[in-house]
Short mmCIF file of C-alpha atoms in Angstrom, two decimals:
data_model
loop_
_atom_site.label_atom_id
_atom_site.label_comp_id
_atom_site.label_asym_id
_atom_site.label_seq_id
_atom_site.Cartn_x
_atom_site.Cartn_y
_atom_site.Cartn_z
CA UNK R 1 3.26 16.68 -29.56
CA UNK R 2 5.69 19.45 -29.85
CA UNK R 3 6.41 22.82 -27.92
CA UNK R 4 4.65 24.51 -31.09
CA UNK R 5 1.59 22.14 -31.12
CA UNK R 6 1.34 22.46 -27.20
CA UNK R 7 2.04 26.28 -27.27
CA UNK R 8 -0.83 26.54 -30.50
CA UNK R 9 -3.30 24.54 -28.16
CA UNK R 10 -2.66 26.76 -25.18
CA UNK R 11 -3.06 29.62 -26.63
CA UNK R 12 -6.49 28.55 -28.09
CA UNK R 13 -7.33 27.57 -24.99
CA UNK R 14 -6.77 31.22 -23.23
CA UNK R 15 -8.70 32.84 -26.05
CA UNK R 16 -12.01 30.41 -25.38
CA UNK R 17 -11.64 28.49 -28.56
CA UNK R 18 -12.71 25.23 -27.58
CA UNK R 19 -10.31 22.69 -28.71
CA UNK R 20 -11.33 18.81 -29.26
CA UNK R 21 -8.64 16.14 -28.91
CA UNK R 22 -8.55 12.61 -29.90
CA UNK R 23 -9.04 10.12 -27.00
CA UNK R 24 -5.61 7.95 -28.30
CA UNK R 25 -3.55 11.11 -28.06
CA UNK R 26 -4.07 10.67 -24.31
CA UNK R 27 -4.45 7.15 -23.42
CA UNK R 28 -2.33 6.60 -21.30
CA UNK R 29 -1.24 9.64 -19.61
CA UNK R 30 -3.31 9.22 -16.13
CA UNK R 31 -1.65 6.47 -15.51
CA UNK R 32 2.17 8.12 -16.28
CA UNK R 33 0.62 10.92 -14.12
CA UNK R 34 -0.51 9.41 -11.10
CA UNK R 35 1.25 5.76 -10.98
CA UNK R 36 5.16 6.86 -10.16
CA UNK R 37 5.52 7.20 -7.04
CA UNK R 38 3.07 3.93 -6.00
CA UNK R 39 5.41 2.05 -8.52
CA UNK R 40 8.24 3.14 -7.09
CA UNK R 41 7.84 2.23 -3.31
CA UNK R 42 8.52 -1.29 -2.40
CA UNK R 43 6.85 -3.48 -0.32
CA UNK R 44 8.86 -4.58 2.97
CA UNK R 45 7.27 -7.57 5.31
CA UNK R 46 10.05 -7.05 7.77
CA UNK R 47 8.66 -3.74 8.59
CA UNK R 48 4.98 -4.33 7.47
CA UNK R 49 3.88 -7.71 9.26
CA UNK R 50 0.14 -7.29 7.49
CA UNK R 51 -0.52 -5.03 4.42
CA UNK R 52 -2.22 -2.23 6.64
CA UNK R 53 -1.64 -0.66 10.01
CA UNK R 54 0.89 0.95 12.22
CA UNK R 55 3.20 -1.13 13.92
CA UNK R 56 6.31 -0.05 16.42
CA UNK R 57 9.47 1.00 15.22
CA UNK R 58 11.95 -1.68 16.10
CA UNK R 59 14.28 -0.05 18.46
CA UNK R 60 12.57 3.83 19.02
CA UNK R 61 9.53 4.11 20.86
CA UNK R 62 8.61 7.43 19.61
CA UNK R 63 8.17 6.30 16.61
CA UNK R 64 6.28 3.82 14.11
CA UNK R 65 5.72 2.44 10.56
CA UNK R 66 2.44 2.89 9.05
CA UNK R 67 1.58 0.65 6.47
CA UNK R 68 -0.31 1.31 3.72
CA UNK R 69 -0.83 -1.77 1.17
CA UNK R 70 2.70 -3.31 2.68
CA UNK R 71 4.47 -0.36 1.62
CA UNK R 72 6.39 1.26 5.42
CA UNK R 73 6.59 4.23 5.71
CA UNK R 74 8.00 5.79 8.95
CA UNK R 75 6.34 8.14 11.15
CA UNK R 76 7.37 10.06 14.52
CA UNK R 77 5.27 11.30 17.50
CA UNK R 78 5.53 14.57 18.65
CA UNK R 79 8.16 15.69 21.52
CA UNK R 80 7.14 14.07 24.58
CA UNK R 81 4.37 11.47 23.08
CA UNK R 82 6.01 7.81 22.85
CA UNK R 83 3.62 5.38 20.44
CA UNK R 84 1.05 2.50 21.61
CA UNK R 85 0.72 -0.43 19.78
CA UNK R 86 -2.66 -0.95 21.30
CA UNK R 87 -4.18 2.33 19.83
CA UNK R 88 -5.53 0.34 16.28
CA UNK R 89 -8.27 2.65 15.32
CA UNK R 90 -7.10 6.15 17.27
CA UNK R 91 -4.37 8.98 17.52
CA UNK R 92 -1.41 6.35 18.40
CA UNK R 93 0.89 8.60 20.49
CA UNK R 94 0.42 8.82 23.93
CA UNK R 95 2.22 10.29 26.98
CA UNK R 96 4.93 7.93 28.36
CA UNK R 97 2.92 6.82 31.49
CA UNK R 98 0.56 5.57 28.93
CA UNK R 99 2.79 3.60 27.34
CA UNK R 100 4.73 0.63 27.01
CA UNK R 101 8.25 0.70 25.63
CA UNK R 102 9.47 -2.93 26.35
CA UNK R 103 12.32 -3.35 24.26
CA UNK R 104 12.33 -0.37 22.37
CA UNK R 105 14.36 2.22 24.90
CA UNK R 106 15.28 4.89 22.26
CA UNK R 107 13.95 7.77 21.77
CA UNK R 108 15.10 10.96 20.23
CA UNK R 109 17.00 13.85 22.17
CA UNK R 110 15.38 16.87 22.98
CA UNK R 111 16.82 20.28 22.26
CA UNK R 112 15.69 23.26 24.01
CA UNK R 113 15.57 26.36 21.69
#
């Protein structure tokens, strides 16, 4: 379709012309829409041991990987909250006498404003 066509239909449209469209001219385009992004993100079982959930980051324990059909995608608690493994189903940052940080001692610096 060009800028013409697409400009013509617009402008149509604005006016309350109904226009009708054949289906094949859009087959198709939902899927060019709305795939990208899922198509480009790669699954990763180093970081996703099952295809959903939220699992600790490997060295920082204020943060975590949530996985979402094996695809990671990291996520930080906010200032002060560290994250618990245990919390499956809940909010999974808690306050650091809540939680346990065994082999994950980083943590990001604070700065004071």
């Amino acid at each position: 379709m060009t800028s013409t066509t697409t400009a013509a239909i617009f402008l149509f449209l604005a006016s309350g012309i109904v226009c009708l469209a054949k289906p094949a001219a859009y087959e198709g385009l939902a899927d060019a829409v709305y795939q990208p992004l899922k198509l480009r993100a790669k699954r990763d079982s180093t970081l996703c041991p099952e295809r959903y959930g939220r699992f600790p980051h490997p060295t920082q324990c204020d943060a975590y990987v949530e996985c979402e059909d094996g695809v990671p995608e990291q996520k930080l608690c906010p200032d002060g909250l560290l994250f618990d493994p245990t919390k499956r189903y809940t909010y999974p940052c808690v306050y650091p006498i809540d939680a346990n940080c065994d082999g994950r001692p980083n943590r990001r610096k604070f700065t004071e404003k």
